[in-house]
Coordinates of C-alpha atoms and ligand atoms in Angstrom, one line a residue:
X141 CA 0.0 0.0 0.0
X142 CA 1.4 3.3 -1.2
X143 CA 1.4 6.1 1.5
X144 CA -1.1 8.8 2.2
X145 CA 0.1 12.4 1.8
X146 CA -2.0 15.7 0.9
X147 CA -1.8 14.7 -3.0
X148 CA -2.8 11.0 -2.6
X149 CA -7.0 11.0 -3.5
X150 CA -8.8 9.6 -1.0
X151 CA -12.2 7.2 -1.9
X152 CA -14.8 5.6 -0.1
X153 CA -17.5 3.6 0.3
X154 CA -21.0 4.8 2.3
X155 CA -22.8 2.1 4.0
X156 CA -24.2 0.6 6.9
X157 CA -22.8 -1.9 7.1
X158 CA -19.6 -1.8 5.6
X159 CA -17.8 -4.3 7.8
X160 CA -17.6 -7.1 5.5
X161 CA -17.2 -5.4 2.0
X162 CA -14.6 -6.4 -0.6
X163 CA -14.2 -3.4 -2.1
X164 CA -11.5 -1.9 -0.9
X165 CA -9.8 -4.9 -2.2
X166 CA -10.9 -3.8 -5.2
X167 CA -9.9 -0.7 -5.4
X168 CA -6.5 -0.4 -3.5
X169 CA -5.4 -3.5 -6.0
X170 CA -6.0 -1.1 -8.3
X171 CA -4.2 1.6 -7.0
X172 CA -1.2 -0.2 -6.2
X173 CA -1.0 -2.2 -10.0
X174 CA -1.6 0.8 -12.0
X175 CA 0.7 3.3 -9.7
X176 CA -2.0 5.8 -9.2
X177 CA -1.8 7.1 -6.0
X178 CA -5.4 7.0 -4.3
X179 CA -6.6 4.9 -1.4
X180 CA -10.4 3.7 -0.8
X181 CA -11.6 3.4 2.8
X182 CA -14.9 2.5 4.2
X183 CA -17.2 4.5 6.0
X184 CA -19.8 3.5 7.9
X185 CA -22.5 6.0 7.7
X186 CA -26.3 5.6 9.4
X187 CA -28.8 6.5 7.4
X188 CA -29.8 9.4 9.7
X189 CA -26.1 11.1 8.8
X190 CA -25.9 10.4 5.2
X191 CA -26.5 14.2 4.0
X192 CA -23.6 15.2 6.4
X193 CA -21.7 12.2 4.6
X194 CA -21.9 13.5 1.7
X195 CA -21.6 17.1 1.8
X196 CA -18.4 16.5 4.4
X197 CA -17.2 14.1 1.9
X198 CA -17.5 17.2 -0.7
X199 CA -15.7 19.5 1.7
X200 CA -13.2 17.3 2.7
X201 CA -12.2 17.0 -0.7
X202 CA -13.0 13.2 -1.0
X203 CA -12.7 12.3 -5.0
X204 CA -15.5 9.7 -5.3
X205 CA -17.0 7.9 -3.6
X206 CA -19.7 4.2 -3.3
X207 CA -22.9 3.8 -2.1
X208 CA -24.0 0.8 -0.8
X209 CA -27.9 -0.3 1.3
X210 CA -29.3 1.1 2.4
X211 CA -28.4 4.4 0.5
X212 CA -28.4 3.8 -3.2
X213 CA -32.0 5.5 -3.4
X214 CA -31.7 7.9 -0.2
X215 CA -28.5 9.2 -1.8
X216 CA -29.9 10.7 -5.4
X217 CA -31.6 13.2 -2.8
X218 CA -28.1 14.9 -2.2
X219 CA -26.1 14.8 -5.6
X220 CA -26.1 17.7 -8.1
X221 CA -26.5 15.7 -11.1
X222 CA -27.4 12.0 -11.7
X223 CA -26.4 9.7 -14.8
X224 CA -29.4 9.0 -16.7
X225 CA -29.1 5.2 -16.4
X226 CA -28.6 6.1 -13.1
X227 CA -31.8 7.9 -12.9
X228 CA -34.1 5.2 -15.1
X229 CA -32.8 2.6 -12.6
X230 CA -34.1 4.8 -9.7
X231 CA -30.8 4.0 -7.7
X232 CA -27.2 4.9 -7.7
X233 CA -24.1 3.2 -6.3
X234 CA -21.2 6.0 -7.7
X235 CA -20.8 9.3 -6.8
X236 CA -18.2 11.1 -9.2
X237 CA -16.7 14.6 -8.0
X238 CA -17.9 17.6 -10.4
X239 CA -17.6 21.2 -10.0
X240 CA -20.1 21.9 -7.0
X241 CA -21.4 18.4 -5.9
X242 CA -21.1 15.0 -6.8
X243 CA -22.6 13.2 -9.6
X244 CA -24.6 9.8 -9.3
X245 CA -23.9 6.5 -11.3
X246 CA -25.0 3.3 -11.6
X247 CA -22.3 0.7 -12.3
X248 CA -24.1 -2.1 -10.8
X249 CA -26.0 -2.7 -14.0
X250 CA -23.4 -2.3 -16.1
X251 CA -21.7 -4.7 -13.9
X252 CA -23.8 -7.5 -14.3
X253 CA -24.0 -7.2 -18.1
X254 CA -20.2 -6.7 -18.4
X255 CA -20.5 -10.3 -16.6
X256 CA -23.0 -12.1 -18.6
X257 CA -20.7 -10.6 -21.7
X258 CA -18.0 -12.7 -20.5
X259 CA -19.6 -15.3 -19.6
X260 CA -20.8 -14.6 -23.3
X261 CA -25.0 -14.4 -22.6
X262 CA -27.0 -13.0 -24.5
X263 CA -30.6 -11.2 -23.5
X264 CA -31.7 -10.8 -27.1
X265 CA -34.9 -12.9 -28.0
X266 CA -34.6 -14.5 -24.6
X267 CA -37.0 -15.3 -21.5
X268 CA -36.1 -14.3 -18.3
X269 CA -37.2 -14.8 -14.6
X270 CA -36.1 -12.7 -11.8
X271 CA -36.8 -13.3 -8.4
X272 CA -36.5 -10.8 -6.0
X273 CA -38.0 -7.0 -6.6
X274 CA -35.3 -5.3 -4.3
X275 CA -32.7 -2.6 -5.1
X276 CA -30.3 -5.2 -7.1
X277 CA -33.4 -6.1 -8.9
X278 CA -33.9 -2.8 -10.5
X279 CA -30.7 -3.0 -12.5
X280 CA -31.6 -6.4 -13.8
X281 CA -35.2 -5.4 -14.8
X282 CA -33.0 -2.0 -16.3
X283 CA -30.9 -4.4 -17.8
X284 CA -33.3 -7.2 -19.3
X285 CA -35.8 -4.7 -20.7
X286 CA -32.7 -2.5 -22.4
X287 CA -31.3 -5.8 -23.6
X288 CA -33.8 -7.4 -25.3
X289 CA -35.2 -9.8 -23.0
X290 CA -38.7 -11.0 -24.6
X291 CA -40.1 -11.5 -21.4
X292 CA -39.7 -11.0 -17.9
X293 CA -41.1 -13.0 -15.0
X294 CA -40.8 -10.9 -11.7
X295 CA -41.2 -12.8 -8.6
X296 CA -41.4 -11.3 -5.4
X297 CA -42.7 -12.3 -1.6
X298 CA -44.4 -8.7 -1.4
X299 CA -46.3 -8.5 -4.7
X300 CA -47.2 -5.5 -4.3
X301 CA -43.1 -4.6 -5.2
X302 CA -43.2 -6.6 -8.1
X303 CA -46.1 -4.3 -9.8
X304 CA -44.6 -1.6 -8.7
X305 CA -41.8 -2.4 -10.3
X306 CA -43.5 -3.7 -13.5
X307 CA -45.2 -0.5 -14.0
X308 CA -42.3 2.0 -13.4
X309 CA -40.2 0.3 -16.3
X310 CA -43.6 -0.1 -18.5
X311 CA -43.9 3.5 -18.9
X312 CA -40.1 3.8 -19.1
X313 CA -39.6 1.2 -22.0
X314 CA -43.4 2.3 -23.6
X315 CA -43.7 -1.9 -23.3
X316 CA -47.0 -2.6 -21.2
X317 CA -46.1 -6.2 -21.9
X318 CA -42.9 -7.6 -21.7
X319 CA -42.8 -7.8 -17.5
X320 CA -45.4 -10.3 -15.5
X321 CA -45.4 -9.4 -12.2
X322 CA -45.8 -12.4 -9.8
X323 CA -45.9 -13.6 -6.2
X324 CA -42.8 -15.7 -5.3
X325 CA -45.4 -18.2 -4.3
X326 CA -47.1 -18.4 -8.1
X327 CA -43.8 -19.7 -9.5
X328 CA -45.6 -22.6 -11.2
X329 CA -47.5 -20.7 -13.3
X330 CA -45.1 -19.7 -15.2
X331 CA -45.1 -21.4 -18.8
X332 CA -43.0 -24.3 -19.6
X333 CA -39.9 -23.0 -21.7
X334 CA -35.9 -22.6 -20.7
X335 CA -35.4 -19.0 -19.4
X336 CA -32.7 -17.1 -18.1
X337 CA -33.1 -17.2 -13.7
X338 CA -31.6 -14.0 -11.9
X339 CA -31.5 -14.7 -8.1
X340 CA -31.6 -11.3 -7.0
X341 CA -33.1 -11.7 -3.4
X342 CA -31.2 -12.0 -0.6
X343 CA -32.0 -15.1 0.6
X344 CA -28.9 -17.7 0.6
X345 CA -26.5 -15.0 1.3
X346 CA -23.7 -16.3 3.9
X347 CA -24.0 -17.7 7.0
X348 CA -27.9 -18.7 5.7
X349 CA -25.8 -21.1 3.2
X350 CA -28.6 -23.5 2.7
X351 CA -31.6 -21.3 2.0
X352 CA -33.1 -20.7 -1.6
X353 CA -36.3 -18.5 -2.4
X354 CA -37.9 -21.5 -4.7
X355 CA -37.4 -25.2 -2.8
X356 CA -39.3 -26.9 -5.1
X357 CA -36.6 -28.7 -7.2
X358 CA -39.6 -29.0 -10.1
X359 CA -38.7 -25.3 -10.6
X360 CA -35.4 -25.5 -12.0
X361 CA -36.2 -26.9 -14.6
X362 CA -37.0 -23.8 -16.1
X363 CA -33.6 -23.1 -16.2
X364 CA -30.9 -22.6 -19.0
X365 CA -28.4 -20.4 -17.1
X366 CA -29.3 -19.2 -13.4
X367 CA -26.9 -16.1 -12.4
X368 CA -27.0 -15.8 -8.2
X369 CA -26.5 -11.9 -7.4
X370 CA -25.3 -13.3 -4.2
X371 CA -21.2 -14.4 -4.7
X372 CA -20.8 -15.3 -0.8
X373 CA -20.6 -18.3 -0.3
X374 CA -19.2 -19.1 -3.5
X375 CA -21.6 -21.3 -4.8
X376 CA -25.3 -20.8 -3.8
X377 CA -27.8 -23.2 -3.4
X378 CA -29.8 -22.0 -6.1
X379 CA -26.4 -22.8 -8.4
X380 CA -26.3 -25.9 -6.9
X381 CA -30.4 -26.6 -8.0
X382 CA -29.3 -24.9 -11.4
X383 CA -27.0 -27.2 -12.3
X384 CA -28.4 -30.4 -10.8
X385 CA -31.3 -29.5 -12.9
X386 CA -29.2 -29.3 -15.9
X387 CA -28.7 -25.6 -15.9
X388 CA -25.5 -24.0 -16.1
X389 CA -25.1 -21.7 -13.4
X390 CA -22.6 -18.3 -12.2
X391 CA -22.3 -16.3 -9.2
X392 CA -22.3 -12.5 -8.1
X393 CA -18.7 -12.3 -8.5
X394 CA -17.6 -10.9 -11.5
X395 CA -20.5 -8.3 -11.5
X396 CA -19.1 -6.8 -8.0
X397 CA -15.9 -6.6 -9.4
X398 CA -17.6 -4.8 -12.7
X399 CA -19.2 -2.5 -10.8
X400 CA -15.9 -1.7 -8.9
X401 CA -14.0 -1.6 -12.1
X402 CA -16.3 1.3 -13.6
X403 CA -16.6 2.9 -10.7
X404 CA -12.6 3.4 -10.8
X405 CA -12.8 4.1 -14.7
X406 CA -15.4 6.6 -14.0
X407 CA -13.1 8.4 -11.1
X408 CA -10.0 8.4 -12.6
X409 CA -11.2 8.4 -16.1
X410 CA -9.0 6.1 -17.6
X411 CA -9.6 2.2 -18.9
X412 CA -8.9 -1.3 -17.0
X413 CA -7.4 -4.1 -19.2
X414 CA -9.4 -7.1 -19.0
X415 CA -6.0 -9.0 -17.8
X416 CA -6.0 -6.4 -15.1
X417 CA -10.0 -6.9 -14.2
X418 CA -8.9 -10.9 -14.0
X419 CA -6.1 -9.9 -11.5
X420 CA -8.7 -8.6 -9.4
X421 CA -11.2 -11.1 -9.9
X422 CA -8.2 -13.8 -8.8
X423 CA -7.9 -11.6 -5.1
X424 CA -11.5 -11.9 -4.7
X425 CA -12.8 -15.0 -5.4
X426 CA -9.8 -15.9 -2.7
X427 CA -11.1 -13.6 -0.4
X428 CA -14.9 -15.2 -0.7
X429 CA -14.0 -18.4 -1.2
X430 CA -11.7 -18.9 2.2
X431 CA -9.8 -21.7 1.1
X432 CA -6.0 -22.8 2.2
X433 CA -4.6 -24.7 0.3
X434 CA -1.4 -27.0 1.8
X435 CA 1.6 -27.5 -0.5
X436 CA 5.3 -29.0 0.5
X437 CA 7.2 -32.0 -0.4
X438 CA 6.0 -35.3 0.8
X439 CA 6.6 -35.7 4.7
X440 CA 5.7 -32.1 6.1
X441 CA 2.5 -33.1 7.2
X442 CA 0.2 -31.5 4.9
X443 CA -2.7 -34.5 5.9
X444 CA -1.5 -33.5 9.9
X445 CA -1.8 -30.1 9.9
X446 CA -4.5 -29.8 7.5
X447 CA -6.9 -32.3 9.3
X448 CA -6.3 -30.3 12.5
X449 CA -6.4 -26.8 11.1
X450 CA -10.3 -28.6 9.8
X451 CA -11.7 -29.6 12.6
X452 CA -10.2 -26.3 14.8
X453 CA -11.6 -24.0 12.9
X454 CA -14.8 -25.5 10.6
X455 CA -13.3 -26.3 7.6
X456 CA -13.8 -29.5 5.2
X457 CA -10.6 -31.2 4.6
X458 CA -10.0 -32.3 0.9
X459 CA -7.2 -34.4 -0.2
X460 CA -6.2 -34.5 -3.8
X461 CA -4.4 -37.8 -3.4
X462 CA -7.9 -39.1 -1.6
X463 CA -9.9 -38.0 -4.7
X464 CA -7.8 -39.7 -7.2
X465 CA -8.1 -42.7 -5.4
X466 CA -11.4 -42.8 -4.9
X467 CA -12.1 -42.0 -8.7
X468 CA -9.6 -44.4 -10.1
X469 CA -10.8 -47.1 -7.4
X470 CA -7.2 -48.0 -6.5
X471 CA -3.9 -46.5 -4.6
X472 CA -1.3 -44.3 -5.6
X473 CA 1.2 -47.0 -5.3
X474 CA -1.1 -48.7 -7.8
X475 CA -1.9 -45.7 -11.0
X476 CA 1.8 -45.3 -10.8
X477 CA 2.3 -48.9 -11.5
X478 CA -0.3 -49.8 -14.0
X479 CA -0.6 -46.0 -15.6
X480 CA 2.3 -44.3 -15.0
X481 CA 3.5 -41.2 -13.5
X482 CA 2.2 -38.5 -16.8
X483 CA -1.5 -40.2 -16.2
X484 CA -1.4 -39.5 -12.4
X485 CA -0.4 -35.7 -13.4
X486 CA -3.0 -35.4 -15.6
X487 CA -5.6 -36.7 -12.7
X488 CA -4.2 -34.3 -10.2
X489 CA -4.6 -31.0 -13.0
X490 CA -8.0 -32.6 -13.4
X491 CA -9.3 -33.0 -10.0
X492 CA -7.6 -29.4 -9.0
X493 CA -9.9 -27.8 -12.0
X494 CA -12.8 -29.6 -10.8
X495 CA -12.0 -28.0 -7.3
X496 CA -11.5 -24.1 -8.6
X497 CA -15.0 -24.5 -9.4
X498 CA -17.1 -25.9 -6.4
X499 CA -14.8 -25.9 -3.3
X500 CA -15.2 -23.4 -0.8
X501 CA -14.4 -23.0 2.7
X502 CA -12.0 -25.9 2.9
X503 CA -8.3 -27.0 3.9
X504 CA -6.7 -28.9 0.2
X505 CA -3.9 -31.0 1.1
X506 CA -1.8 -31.3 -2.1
X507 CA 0.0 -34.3 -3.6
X508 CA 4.0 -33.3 -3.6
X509 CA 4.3 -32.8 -7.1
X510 CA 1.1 -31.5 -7.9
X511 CA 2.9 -27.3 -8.0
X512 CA 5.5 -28.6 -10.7
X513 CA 3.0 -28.0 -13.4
X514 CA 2.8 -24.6 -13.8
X515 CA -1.3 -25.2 -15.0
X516 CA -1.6 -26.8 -11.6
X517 CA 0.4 -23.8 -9.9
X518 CA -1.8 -21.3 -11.6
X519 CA -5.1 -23.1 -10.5
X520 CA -3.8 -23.5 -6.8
X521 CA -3.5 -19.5 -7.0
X522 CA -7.3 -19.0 -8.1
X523 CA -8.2 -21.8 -5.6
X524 CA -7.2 -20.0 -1.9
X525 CA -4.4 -18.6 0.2
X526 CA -1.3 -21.1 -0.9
X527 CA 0.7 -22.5 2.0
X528 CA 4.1 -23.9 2.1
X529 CA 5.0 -26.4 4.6
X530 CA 8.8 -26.1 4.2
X531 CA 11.0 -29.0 5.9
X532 CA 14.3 -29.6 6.0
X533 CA 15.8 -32.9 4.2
X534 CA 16.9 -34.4 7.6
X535 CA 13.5 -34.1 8.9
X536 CA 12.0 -35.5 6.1
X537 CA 14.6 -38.3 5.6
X538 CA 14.2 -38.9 9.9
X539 CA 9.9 -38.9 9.3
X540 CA 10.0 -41.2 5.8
X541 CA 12.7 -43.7 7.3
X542 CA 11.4 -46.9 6.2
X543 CA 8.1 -45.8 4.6
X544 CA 8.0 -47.9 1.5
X545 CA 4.8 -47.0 0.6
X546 CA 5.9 -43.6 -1.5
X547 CA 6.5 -44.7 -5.3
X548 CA 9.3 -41.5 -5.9
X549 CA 11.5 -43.0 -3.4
X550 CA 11.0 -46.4 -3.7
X551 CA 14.8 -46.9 -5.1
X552 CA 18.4 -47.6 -4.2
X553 CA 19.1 -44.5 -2.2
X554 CA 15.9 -43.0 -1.0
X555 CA 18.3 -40.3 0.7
X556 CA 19.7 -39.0 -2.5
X557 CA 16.8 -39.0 -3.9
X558 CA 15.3 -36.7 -1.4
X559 CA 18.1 -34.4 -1.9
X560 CA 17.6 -34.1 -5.0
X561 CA 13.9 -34.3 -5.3
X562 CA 14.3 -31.1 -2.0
X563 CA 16.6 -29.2 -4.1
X564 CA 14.3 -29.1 -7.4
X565 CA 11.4 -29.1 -5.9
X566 CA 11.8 -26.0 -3.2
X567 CA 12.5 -23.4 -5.2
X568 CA 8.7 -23.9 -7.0
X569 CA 7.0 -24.1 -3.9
X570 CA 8.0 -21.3 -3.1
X571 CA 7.2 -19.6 -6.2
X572 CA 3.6 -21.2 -5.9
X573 CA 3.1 -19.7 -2.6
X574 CA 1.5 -16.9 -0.6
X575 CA 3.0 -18.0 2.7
X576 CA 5.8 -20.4 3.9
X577 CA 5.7 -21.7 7.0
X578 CA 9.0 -23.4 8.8
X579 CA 7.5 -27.1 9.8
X580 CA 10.9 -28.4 10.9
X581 CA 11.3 -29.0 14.7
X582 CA 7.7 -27.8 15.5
X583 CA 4.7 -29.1 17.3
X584 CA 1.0 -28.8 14.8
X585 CA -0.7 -27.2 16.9
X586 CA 2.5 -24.2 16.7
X587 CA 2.2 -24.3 13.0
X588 CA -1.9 -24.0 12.8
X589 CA -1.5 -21.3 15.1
X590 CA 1.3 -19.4 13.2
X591 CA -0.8 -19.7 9.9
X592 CA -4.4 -18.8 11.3
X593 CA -2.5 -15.7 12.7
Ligands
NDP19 P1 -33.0 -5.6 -0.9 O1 -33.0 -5.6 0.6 O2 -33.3 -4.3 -1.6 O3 -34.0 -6.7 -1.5 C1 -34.1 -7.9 -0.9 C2 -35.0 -8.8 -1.8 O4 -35.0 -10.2 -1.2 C3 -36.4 -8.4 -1.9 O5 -37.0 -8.8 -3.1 C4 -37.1 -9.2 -0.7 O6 -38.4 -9.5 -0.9 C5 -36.3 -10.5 -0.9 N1 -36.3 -11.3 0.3 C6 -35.6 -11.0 1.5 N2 -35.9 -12.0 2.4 C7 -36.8 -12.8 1.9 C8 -37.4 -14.0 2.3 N3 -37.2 -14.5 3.6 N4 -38.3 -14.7 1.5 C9 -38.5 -14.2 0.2 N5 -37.9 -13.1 -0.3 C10 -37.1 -12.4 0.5 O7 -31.6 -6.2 -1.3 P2 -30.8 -5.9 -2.7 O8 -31.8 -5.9 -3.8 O9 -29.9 -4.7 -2.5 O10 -29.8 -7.2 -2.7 C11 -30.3 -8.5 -3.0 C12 -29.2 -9.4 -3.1 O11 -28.3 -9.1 -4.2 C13 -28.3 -9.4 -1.9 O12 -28.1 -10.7 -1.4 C14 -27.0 -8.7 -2.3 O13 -25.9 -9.3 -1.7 C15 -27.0 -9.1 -3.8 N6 -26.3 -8.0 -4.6 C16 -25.1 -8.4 -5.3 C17 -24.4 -7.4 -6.0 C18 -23.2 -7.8 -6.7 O14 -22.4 -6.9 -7.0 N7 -23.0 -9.1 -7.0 C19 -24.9 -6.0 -6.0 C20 -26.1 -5.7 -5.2 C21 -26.7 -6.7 -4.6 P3 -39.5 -8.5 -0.2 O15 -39.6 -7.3 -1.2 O16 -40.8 -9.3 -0.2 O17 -39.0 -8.1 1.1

């Protein structure tokens, strides 16, 4: 982080709360990569202070800043000018600094479609169901009606919202037919097709894991591609009832960091790469997904630490060597000497893709060579925070004395070997890493404690 003096431009975010927000990840990544020197700090602001927010921000000389619930609507009160997508959306979630006041955007939307573009969805000709008639729900009716959805389902507990809703963007589109208001409840009314699902209530947001707004597995059916607002946890229920019903299905991620990315395009009026956006995108999805990920040559008690580090603090434990077992329905010992070592590689890149996609919240142990692969080195970087159990050669010669069941050093001179395999092997380990930890000479419960520090 670059240090604050009376040039650097200071940004912020308006919420309450504002604990648990990921944008200043966001944003200070930003900084820092690009050299610009800004920093973005949270503030937490009650609703009952929010004019003295923002005219102190003004004063104070405060470049930009976000707004977050419950002020995107509140806030269009107190700006001297508002985008006009901002203003047909009704709500605003970026305040840009002008001569005399701030003025209001809404990147939100343009977020989420920057999203589906990459995810390469298209709107055009297609039906749509949203559930949830909310503030988030706004941009996607904005967005579906702009975009050429052909019809729009909107679902909401309080009906009442939903036909509110319906009729504000009818007179704003001239279209008096394109949205069906609904009650969440009616969902099985809705005609028999493949739509696009936008989960835009709030239910199933982290810790409430398990909780979806439709239970009725029947109702996924419906779906071609479900896209969860919500990106904490990871993967929702409602993706998991996507996809078991055939659907593909994304998270809330990659709009969050759109709608950070535009923000800080707006503010500093310049453009993000796409390789920079993915940087960021890499840093978050670490951040949500909470995953640590154990790496280190064979002996330094990845399977130790990592079942302890679990069951201390909540986490599942995964195995990668576990998983290839199980699929392959023998040992190690066993694909090495029926299939060779290139077909075991090939299982471990496998399995480790399969994991950047679902796991979440969870300790990996890694197989020993599983970082060599610089594939597998880049997917343990997008999977969680990368640790390295480093050991020394005696210690891992003292704990592996006599252990025939390892296939790389089952030869003439297991301590050579070790050297060598040490020597080779270290130097990419610690390239692969976010952390190294010393393992030599300690007790587990030291080294759990050092890295949940
Ligand atoms: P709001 O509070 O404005 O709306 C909440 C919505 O959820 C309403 O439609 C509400 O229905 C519905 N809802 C809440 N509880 C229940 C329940 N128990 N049963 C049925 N429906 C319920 O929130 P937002 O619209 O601002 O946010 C919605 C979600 O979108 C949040 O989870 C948020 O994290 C996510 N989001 C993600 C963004 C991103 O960048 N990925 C950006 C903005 C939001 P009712 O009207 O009946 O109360």
């Amino acid at each position: 982080m670059m240090s604050i003096d009376g040039r650097t431009r200071v940004l912020g975010l308006l919420g309450d709360p504002v604990c648990h927000t990921l944008s200043p990840d966001i944003h200070n990544y930003l900084s820092d990569r690009l050299g610009i020197n800004s920093i973005y700090v949270p503030f937490h602001t009650k609703p009952v202070g929010l004019y003295d927010a923002v005219k102190g921000a003004y004063e104070m000389h405060i470049g930009g800043l976000n707004c977050t619930v419950p002020h995107k609507n509140e806030v269009m009160k107190y700006l001297t000018d508002i985008d006009e997508g901002a203003r047909a959306i009704g709500s605003v979630n970026t305040l840009v600094r002008t001569d005399g006041g701030y003025k209001g955007y809404n990147t939100d939307m343009m977020g989420l479609y920057r999203e589906l573009m990459v995810y390469d969805i298209s709107l055009k000709g297609k039906p749509v169901i949203i559930l949830g008639a909310g503030g988030a729900a706004k941009a996607v009716i904005y967005m579906c009606m702009k975009y050429g959805a052909s019809v729009i389902y909107l679902l909401n507990r309080t009906k009442e919202k939903a036909l509110e809703l319906s009729a504000y963007y009818a007179k704003l589109f001239h279209d008096d037919n394109r949205i069906i208001p609904m009650s969440l409840s009616a969902y099985e009314d809705i005609p028999r097709d493949k739509y696009i699902i936008f989960q835009a209530t709030s239910i199933g947001l982290a810790p409430d894991n398990d909780r979806v707004a439709i239970e009725d597995e029947a109702f996924y059916e419906l779906c071609d591609i479900g896209i969860d607002l919500i990106y904490n946890p990871f993967e929702t229920r409602f993706m998991k009832s996507c996809r078991a019903a055939g659907g593909k299905a994304y998270n809330g991620l990659r709009m969050l960091l759109y709608q950070g990315i535009i923000a800080y395009e707006l503010w500093h009026d310049i453009s993000i790469s796409e390789e920079v956006a993915d940087e960021v995108y890499d840093i978050l999805m670490k951040r949500v997904r909470g995953n640590i990920v154990l790496i280190g040559f064979m002996g330094c008690g990845k399977t130790t630490i990592g079942q302890k580090l679990a069951s201390d603090y909540g986490y599942e434990f995964i195995d990668t060597d576990d998983l290839i077992e199980k699929r392959c329905g023998c040992s190690i010992n066993e694909i090495f000497a029926t299939k060779g070592e290139a077909y075991f590689r090939e299982m471990e890149t496998e399995i480790l893709r399969e994991l950047t996609l679902k796991a979440s919240h969870a300790v990996i142990s890694t197989g020993g060579g599983l970082p060599l692969r610089q594939e597998n080195a880049d997917l343990l970087q997008r999977l969680g925070r990368v640790v390295f159990l480093d050991i020394t050669e005696n210690e891992v010669i003292s704990r592996l004395r006599g252990d025939l069941t390892r296939p790389l050093l089952s030869g003439d001179d297991p301590e050579g070997r070790v050297h060598e395999l040490i020597s080779y092997r270290k130097p990419i380990y610690s390239a692969a890493a976010d952390v190294t930890i010393d393992v030599s000479g300690r007790s587990v419960v030291e080294i759990v404690a050092e890295l949940m520090n």
